[in-house]
mmCIF file with all atom_site columns, C-alpha atoms and ligand atoms in Angstrom:
data_model
loop_
_atom_site.group_PDB
_atom_site.id
_atom_site.type_symbol
_atom_site.label_atom_id
_atom_site.label_alt_id
_atom_site.label_comp_id
_atom_site.label_asym_id
_atom_site.label_entity_id
_atom_site.label_seq_id
_atom_site.pdbx_PDB_ins_code
_atom_site.Cartn_x
_atom_site.Cartn_y
_atom_site.Cartn_z
_atom_site.occupancy
_atom_site.B_iso_or_equiv
_atom_site.pdbx_formal_charge
_atom_site.auth_seq_id
_atom_site.auth_comp_id
_atom_site.auth_asym_id
_atom_site.auth_atom_id
_atom_site.pdbx_PDB_model_num
ATOM   1   C  CA  . MET A 1 1   ? -42.467 -11.042 -47.786 1.00 91.00 ? 1   MET A CA  1
ATOM   2   C  CA  . ILE A 1 2   ? -40.855 -10.873 -44.364 1.00 95.00 ? 2   ILE A CA  1
ATOM   3   C  CA  . GLY A 1 3   ? -43.305 -10.726 -41.470 1.00 97.00 ? 3   GLY A CA  1
ATOM   4   C  CA  . ARG A 1 4   ? -43.064 -10.542 -37.686 1.00 97.00 ? 4   ARG A CA  1
ATOM   5   C  CA  . LEU A 1 5   ? -39.964 -11.342 -35.691 1.00 98.00 ? 5   LEU A CA  1
ATOM   6   C  CA  . ASN A 1 6   ? -41.079 -14.690 -34.254 1.00 97.00 ? 6   ASN A CA  1
ATOM   7   C  CA  . HIS A 1 7   ? -38.133 -15.180 -31.914 1.00 97.00 ? 7   HIS A CA  1
ATOM   8   C  CA  . VAL A 1 8   ? -34.481 -14.605 -31.205 1.00 98.00 ? 8   VAL A CA  1
ATOM   9   C  CA  . ALA A 1 9   ? -32.626 -17.761 -30.156 1.00 98.00 ? 9   ALA A CA  1
ATOM   10  C  CA  . ILE A 1 10  ? -29.759 -17.593 -27.664 1.00 98.00 ? 10  ILE A CA  1
ATOM   11  C  CA  . ALA A 1 11  ? -27.610 -20.680 -27.156 1.00 98.00 ? 11  ALA A CA  1
ATOM   12  C  CA  . VAL A 1 12  ? -26.274 -21.273 -23.667 1.00 98.00 ? 12  VAL A CA  1
ATOM   13  C  CA  . LYS A 1 13  ? -24.281 -23.805 -21.729 1.00 97.00 ? 13  LYS A CA  1
ATOM   14  C  CA  . ASP A 1 14  ? -26.312 -23.427 -18.522 1.00 97.00 ? 14  ASP A CA  1
ATOM   15  C  CA  . LEU A 1 15  ? -30.019 -23.195 -19.291 1.00 98.00 ? 15  LEU A CA  1
ATOM   16  C  CA  . GLU A 1 16  ? -31.134 -22.833 -15.674 1.00 97.00 ? 16  GLU A CA  1
ATOM   17  C  CA  . ALA A 1 17  ? -28.782 -19.904 -15.100 1.00 97.00 ? 17  ALA A CA  1
ATOM   18  C  CA  . ALA A 1 18  ? -29.920 -18.179 -18.295 1.00 98.00 ? 18  ALA A CA  1
ATOM   19  C  CA  . ALA A 1 19  ? -33.596 -18.794 -17.454 1.00 98.00 ? 19  ALA A CA  1
ATOM   20  C  CA  . ALA A 1 20  ? -33.040 -17.365 -13.972 1.00 98.00 ? 20  ALA A CA  1
ATOM   21  C  CA  . THR A 1 21  ? -31.476 -14.228 -15.456 1.00 98.00 ? 21  THR A CA  1
ATOM   22  C  CA  . TYR A 1 22  ? -34.493 -13.599 -17.674 1.00 98.00 ? 22  TYR A CA  1
ATOM   23  C  CA  . ARG A 1 23  ? -36.963 -14.496 -14.912 1.00 98.00 ? 23  ARG A CA  1
ATOM   24  C  CA  . ASP A 1 24  ? -35.351 -12.804 -11.932 1.00 98.00 ? 24  ASP A CA  1
ATOM   25  C  CA  . ALA A 1 25  ? -33.175 -9.962  -13.230 1.00 98.00 ? 25  ALA A CA  1
ATOM   26  C  CA  . LEU A 1 26  ? -35.365 -9.020  -16.203 1.00 98.00 ? 26  LEU A CA  1
ATOM   27  C  CA  . GLY A 1 27  ? -38.740 -10.004 -14.750 1.00 98.00 ? 27  GLY A CA  1
ATOM   28  C  CA  . ALA A 1 28  ? -39.827 -11.976 -17.828 1.00 98.00 ? 28  ALA A CA  1
ATOM   29  C  CA  . LYS A 1 29  ? -42.330 -14.808 -18.030 1.00 98.00 ? 29  LYS A CA  1
ATOM   30  C  CA  . VAL A 1 30  ? -40.232 -17.929 -18.541 1.00 98.00 ? 30  VAL A CA  1
ATOM   31  C  CA  . SER A 1 31  ? -41.517 -21.426 -19.385 1.00 96.00 ? 31  SER A CA  1
ATOM   32  C  CA  . ALA A 1 32  ? -40.350 -24.684 -17.870 1.00 96.00 ? 32  ALA A CA  1
ATOM   33  C  CA  . PRO A 1 33  ? -37.532 -26.347 -19.865 1.00 97.00 ? 33  PRO A CA  1
ATOM   34  C  CA  . GLN A 1 34  ? -38.697 -28.621 -22.695 1.00 95.00 ? 34  GLN A CA  1
ATOM   35  C  CA  . ALA A 1 35  ? -36.447 -31.315 -24.135 1.00 95.00 ? 35  ALA A CA  1
ATOM   36  C  CA  . LEU A 1 36  ? -36.691 -31.537 -27.924 1.00 92.00 ? 36  LEU A CA  1
ATOM   37  C  CA  . PRO A 1 37  ? -34.480 -34.538 -28.741 1.00 91.00 ? 37  PRO A CA  1
ATOM   38  C  CA  . GLU A 1 38  ? -35.335 -34.409 -32.450 1.00 87.00 ? 38  GLU A CA  1
ATOM   39  C  CA  . HIS A 1 39  ? -33.831 -30.914 -32.551 1.00 89.00 ? 39  HIS A CA  1
ATOM   40  C  CA  . GLY A 1 40  ? -30.903 -31.677 -30.234 1.00 93.00 ? 40  GLY A CA  1
ATOM   41  C  CA  . VAL A 1 41  ? -31.866 -28.950 -27.776 1.00 95.00 ? 41  VAL A CA  1
ATOM   42  C  CA  . THR A 1 42  ? -33.571 -28.261 -24.500 1.00 97.00 ? 42  THR A CA  1
ATOM   43  C  CA  . VAL A 1 43  ? -35.468 -25.000 -24.793 1.00 96.00 ? 43  VAL A CA  1
ATOM   44  C  CA  . VAL A 1 44  ? -36.928 -22.403 -22.466 1.00 97.00 ? 44  VAL A CA  1
ATOM   45  C  CA  . PHE A 1 45  ? -39.375 -19.922 -23.963 1.00 96.00 ? 45  PHE A CA  1
ATOM   46  C  CA  . VAL A 1 46  ? -39.231 -16.346 -22.704 1.00 98.00 ? 46  VAL A CA  1
ATOM   47  C  CA  . GLU A 1 47  ? -42.394 -14.431 -23.534 1.00 97.00 ? 47  GLU A CA  1
ATOM   48  C  CA  . LEU A 1 48  ? -42.019 -10.743 -24.279 1.00 97.00 ? 48  LEU A CA  1
ATOM   49  C  CA  . PRO A 1 49  ? -44.882 -8.419  -25.202 1.00 96.00 ? 49  PRO A CA  1
ATOM   50  C  CA  . ASN A 1 50  ? -43.880 -8.269  -28.866 1.00 96.00 ? 50  ASN A CA  1
ATOM   51  C  CA  . THR A 1 51  ? -41.857 -11.438 -29.505 1.00 97.00 ? 51  THR A CA  1
ATOM   52  C  CA  . LYS A 1 52  ? -40.138 -14.378 -27.826 1.00 97.00 ? 52  LYS A CA  1
ATOM   53  C  CA  . ILE A 1 53  ? -36.638 -15.258 -26.772 1.00 98.00 ? 53  ILE A CA  1
ATOM   54  C  CA  . GLU A 1 54  ? -35.686 -18.914 -26.915 1.00 97.00 ? 54  GLU A CA  1
ATOM   55  C  CA  . LEU A 1 55  ? -32.873 -20.081 -24.683 1.00 98.00 ? 55  LEU A CA  1
ATOM   56  C  CA  . LEU A 1 56  ? -31.325 -23.220 -26.161 1.00 98.00 ? 56  LEU A CA  1
ATOM   57  C  CA  . GLN A 1 57  ? -29.039 -25.697 -24.453 1.00 98.00 ? 57  GLN A CA  1
ATOM   58  C  CA  . PRO A 1 58  ? -27.412 -28.587 -26.343 1.00 97.00 ? 58  PRO A CA  1
ATOM   59  C  CA  . LEU A 1 59  ? -29.106 -31.954 -25.817 1.00 97.00 ? 59  LEU A CA  1
ATOM   60  C  CA  . GLY A 1 60  ? -27.507 -35.255 -26.788 1.00 92.00 ? 60  GLY A CA  1
ATOM   61  C  CA  . GLU A 1 61  ? -24.284 -36.208 -28.501 1.00 88.00 ? 61  GLU A CA  1
ATOM   62  C  CA  . ASN A 1 62  ? -24.881 -34.671 -31.922 1.00 89.00 ? 62  ASN A CA  1
ATOM   63  C  CA  . SER A 1 63  ? -26.519 -31.391 -31.050 1.00 93.00 ? 63  SER A CA  1
ATOM   64  C  CA  . ALA A 1 64  ? -26.247 -28.876 -33.881 1.00 89.00 ? 64  ALA A CA  1
ATOM   65  C  CA  . ILE A 1 65  ? -25.549 -26.123 -31.335 1.00 95.00 ? 65  ILE A CA  1
ATOM   66  C  CA  . GLN A 1 66  ? -22.796 -27.895 -29.373 1.00 96.00 ? 66  GLN A CA  1
ATOM   67  C  CA  . ALA A 1 67  ? -19.959 -26.401 -31.436 1.00 95.00 ? 67  ALA A CA  1
ATOM   68  C  CA  . PHE A 1 68  ? -21.494 -22.942 -31.113 1.00 96.00 ? 68  PHE A CA  1
ATOM   69  C  CA  . VAL A 1 69  ? -21.676 -23.232 -27.325 1.00 97.00 ? 69  VAL A CA  1
ATOM   70  C  CA  . ASP A 1 70  ? -18.111 -24.540 -27.200 1.00 96.00 ? 70  ASP A CA  1
ATOM   71  C  CA  . LYS A 1 71  ? -16.992 -21.445 -29.125 1.00 96.00 ? 71  LYS A CA  1
ATOM   72  C  CA  . ASN A 1 72  ? -19.165 -19.138 -27.021 1.00 96.00 ? 72  ASN A CA  1
ATOM   73  C  CA  . PRO A 1 73  ? -18.925 -20.461 -23.466 1.00 95.00 ? 73  PRO A CA  1
ATOM   74  C  CA  . SER A 1 74  ? -20.879 -17.580 -21.941 1.00 96.00 ? 74  SER A CA  1
ATOM   75  C  CA  . GLY A 1 75  ? -23.634 -18.052 -24.536 1.00 97.00 ? 75  GLY A CA  1
ATOM   76  C  CA  . GLY A 1 76  ? -24.473 -16.056 -27.626 1.00 98.00 ? 76  GLY A CA  1
ATOM   77  C  CA  . MET A 1 77  ? -27.140 -15.079 -30.104 1.00 98.00 ? 77  MET A CA  1
ATOM   78  C  CA  . HIS A 1 78  ? -27.640 -18.078 -32.366 1.00 97.00 ? 78  HIS A CA  1
ATOM   79  C  CA  . HIS A 1 79  ? -30.350 -17.099 -34.846 1.00 97.00 ? 79  HIS A CA  1
ATOM   80  C  CA  . VAL A 1 80  ? -33.318 -14.857 -35.543 1.00 98.00 ? 80  VAL A CA  1
ATOM   81  C  CA  . CYS A 1 81  ? -36.624 -16.201 -36.832 1.00 97.00 ? 81  CYS A CA  1
ATOM   82  C  CA  . TYR A 1 82  ? -38.876 -14.248 -39.175 1.00 98.00 ? 82  TYR A CA  1
ATOM   83  C  CA  . GLU A 1 83  ? -42.395 -15.265 -40.080 1.00 98.00 ? 83  GLU A CA  1
ATOM   84  C  CA  . VAL A 1 84  ? -43.466 -15.741 -43.687 1.00 98.00 ? 84  VAL A CA  1
ATOM   85  C  CA  . ASP A 1 85  ? -46.924 -16.490 -45.092 1.00 97.00 ? 85  ASP A CA  1
ATOM   86  C  CA  . ASP A 1 86  ? -45.825 -19.202 -47.501 1.00 97.00 ? 86  ASP A CA  1
ATOM   87  C  CA  . ILE A 1 87  ? -42.554 -20.986 -46.845 1.00 97.00 ? 87  ILE A CA  1
ATOM   88  C  CA  . TYR A 1 88  ? -42.285 -22.487 -50.327 1.00 97.00 ? 88  TYR A CA  1
ATOM   89  C  CA  . ALA A 1 89  ? -42.863 -19.134 -52.023 1.00 97.00 ? 89  ALA A CA  1
ATOM   90  C  CA  . ALA A 1 90  ? -40.330 -17.535 -49.653 1.00 98.00 ? 90  ALA A CA  1
ATOM   91  C  CA  . ARG A 1 91  ? -37.772 -20.258 -50.344 1.00 98.00 ? 91  ARG A CA  1
ATOM   92  C  CA  . ASP A 1 92  ? -38.159 -19.978 -54.090 1.00 98.00 ? 92  ASP A CA  1
ATOM   93  C  CA  . LYS A 1 93  ? -37.833 -16.192 -54.037 1.00 98.00 ? 93  LYS A CA  1
ATOM   94  C  CA  . LEU A 1 94  ? -34.730 -16.359 -51.819 1.00 98.00 ? 94  LEU A CA  1
ATOM   95  C  CA  . LYS A 1 95  ? -33.119 -18.957 -54.074 1.00 97.00 ? 95  LYS A CA  1
ATOM   96  C  CA  . ALA A 1 96  ? -33.934 -16.829 -57.119 1.00 98.00 ? 96  ALA A CA  1
ATOM   97  C  CA  . GLU A 1 97  ? -32.144 -13.955 -55.319 1.00 98.00 ? 97  GLU A CA  1
ATOM   98  C  CA  . GLY A 1 98  ? -29.072 -16.150 -54.968 1.00 98.00 ? 98  GLY A CA  1
ATOM   99  C  CA  . LYS A 1 99  ? -29.492 -16.823 -51.238 1.00 98.00 ? 99  LYS A CA  1
ATOM   100 C  CA  . ARG A 1 100 ? -28.464 -20.194 -49.847 1.00 98.00 ? 100 ARG A CA  1
ATOM   101 C  CA  . VAL A 1 101 ? -30.975 -22.378 -48.038 1.00 98.00 ? 101 VAL A CA  1
ATOM   102 C  CA  . LEU A 1 102 ? -29.338 -24.820 -45.612 1.00 96.00 ? 102 LEU A CA  1
ATOM   103 C  CA  . GLY A 1 103 ? -29.850 -28.571 -45.674 1.00 94.00 ? 103 GLY A CA  1
ATOM   104 C  CA  . ASP A 1 104 ? -31.768 -30.199 -48.487 1.00 95.00 ? 104 ASP A CA  1
ATOM   105 C  CA  . GLY A 1 105 ? -33.946 -27.125 -48.994 1.00 94.00 ? 105 GLY A CA  1
ATOM   106 C  CA  . GLU A 1 106 ? -37.101 -28.860 -47.813 1.00 96.00 ? 106 GLU A CA  1
ATOM   107 C  CA  . PRO A 1 107 ? -38.924 -27.305 -44.849 1.00 96.00 ? 107 PRO A CA  1
ATOM   108 C  CA  . LYS A 1 108 ? -38.721 -29.229 -41.565 1.00 93.00 ? 108 LYS A CA  1
ATOM   109 C  CA  . ILE A 1 109 ? -41.112 -29.070 -38.656 1.00 90.00 ? 109 ILE A CA  1
ATOM   110 C  CA  . GLY A 1 110 ? -39.527 -26.725 -36.123 1.00 85.00 ? 110 GLY A CA  1
ATOM   111 C  CA  . ALA A 1 111 ? -39.745 -26.360 -32.362 1.00 82.00 ? 111 ALA A CA  1
ATOM   112 C  CA  . HIS A 1 112 ? -43.255 -24.851 -32.642 1.00 84.00 ? 112 HIS A CA  1
ATOM   113 C  CA  . GLY A 1 113 ? -44.702 -27.548 -34.863 1.00 89.00 ? 113 GLY A CA  1
ATOM   114 C  CA  . LYS A 1 114 ? -44.574 -25.313 -37.935 1.00 94.00 ? 114 LYS A CA  1
ATOM   115 C  CA  . PRO A 1 115 ? -42.476 -25.612 -41.110 1.00 96.00 ? 115 PRO A CA  1
ATOM   116 C  CA  . VAL A 1 116 ? -39.110 -23.865 -40.975 1.00 96.00 ? 116 VAL A CA  1
ATOM   117 C  CA  . LEU A 1 117 ? -35.993 -23.372 -43.084 1.00 97.00 ? 117 LEU A CA  1
ATOM   118 C  CA  . PHE A 1 118 ? -32.587 -21.966 -42.182 1.00 97.00 ? 118 PHE A CA  1
ATOM   119 C  CA  . LEU A 1 119 ? -30.665 -19.550 -44.413 1.00 98.00 ? 119 LEU A CA  1
ATOM   120 C  CA  . HIS A 1 120 ? -26.911 -19.195 -44.770 1.00 98.00 ? 120 HIS A CA  1
ATOM   121 C  CA  . PRO A 1 121 ? -25.474 -16.580 -42.385 1.00 98.00 ? 121 PRO A CA  1
ATOM   122 C  CA  . LYS A 1 122 ? -22.998 -15.334 -44.994 1.00 98.00 ? 122 LYS A CA  1
ATOM   123 C  CA  . ASP A 1 123 ? -25.951 -14.275 -47.162 1.00 98.00 ? 123 ASP A CA  1
ATOM   124 C  CA  . PHE A 1 124 ? -27.716 -12.443 -44.296 1.00 98.00 ? 124 PHE A CA  1
ATOM   125 C  CA  . ALA A 1 125 ? -25.292 -9.985  -42.743 1.00 98.00 ? 125 ALA A CA  1
ATOM   126 C  CA  . GLY A 1 126 ? -23.511 -12.671 -40.759 1.00 98.00 ? 126 GLY A CA  1
ATOM   127 C  CA  . THR A 1 127 ? -26.632 -13.893 -38.986 1.00 98.00 ? 127 THR A CA  1
ATOM   128 C  CA  . LEU A 1 128 ? -28.215 -17.323 -39.137 1.00 97.00 ? 128 LEU A CA  1
ATOM   129 C  CA  . VAL A 1 129 ? -31.822 -16.720 -40.197 1.00 98.00 ? 129 VAL A CA  1
ATOM   130 C  CA  . GLU A 1 130 ? -34.744 -19.063 -39.670 1.00 97.00 ? 130 GLU A CA  1
ATOM   131 C  CA  . ILE A 1 131 ? -37.973 -18.534 -41.560 1.00 98.00 ? 131 ILE A CA  1
ATOM   132 C  CA  . GLU A 1 132 ? -41.185 -20.011 -40.213 1.00 97.00 ? 132 GLU A CA  1
ATOM   133 C  CA  . GLN A 1 133 ? -44.542 -20.304 -41.887 1.00 97.00 ? 133 GLN A CA  1
ATOM   134 C  CA  . ALA A 1 134 ? -46.701 -18.688 -39.220 1.00 89.00 ? 134 ALA A CA  1
HETATM 135 CO CO1 . CO  B 2 .   ? -35.609 -20.908 -33.877 1.00 53.04 ? 1   CO  B CO1 1
#
């Protein structure tokens, strides 16, 4: 069921500093920042040969990642995103396996314009997991 690693998301307080680290120290191709108010983040996409890194900075008053950044002031890995062929089939299988799907269980359109769901970190080795229908 699980497909490619679509991205690893890293939440940071200072997006420009994090982008500069990936661009200058690591020599990666880094996009311009994009504000995604509906997701409560500003994002920079780092393109790697085999996957992407997304650097996320809280945007707005009710950003879902604000508490995480407060707890991790130097930044930290926030979630991993795996691709699936069929998000409804994946959701139903995971629920049948006893895994918790966050929110109301209905896929939402994610930062890439594709349907996504988030899965409870306690059910996935302590890691917040996003699944995206690729
Ligand atoms: Co993501």
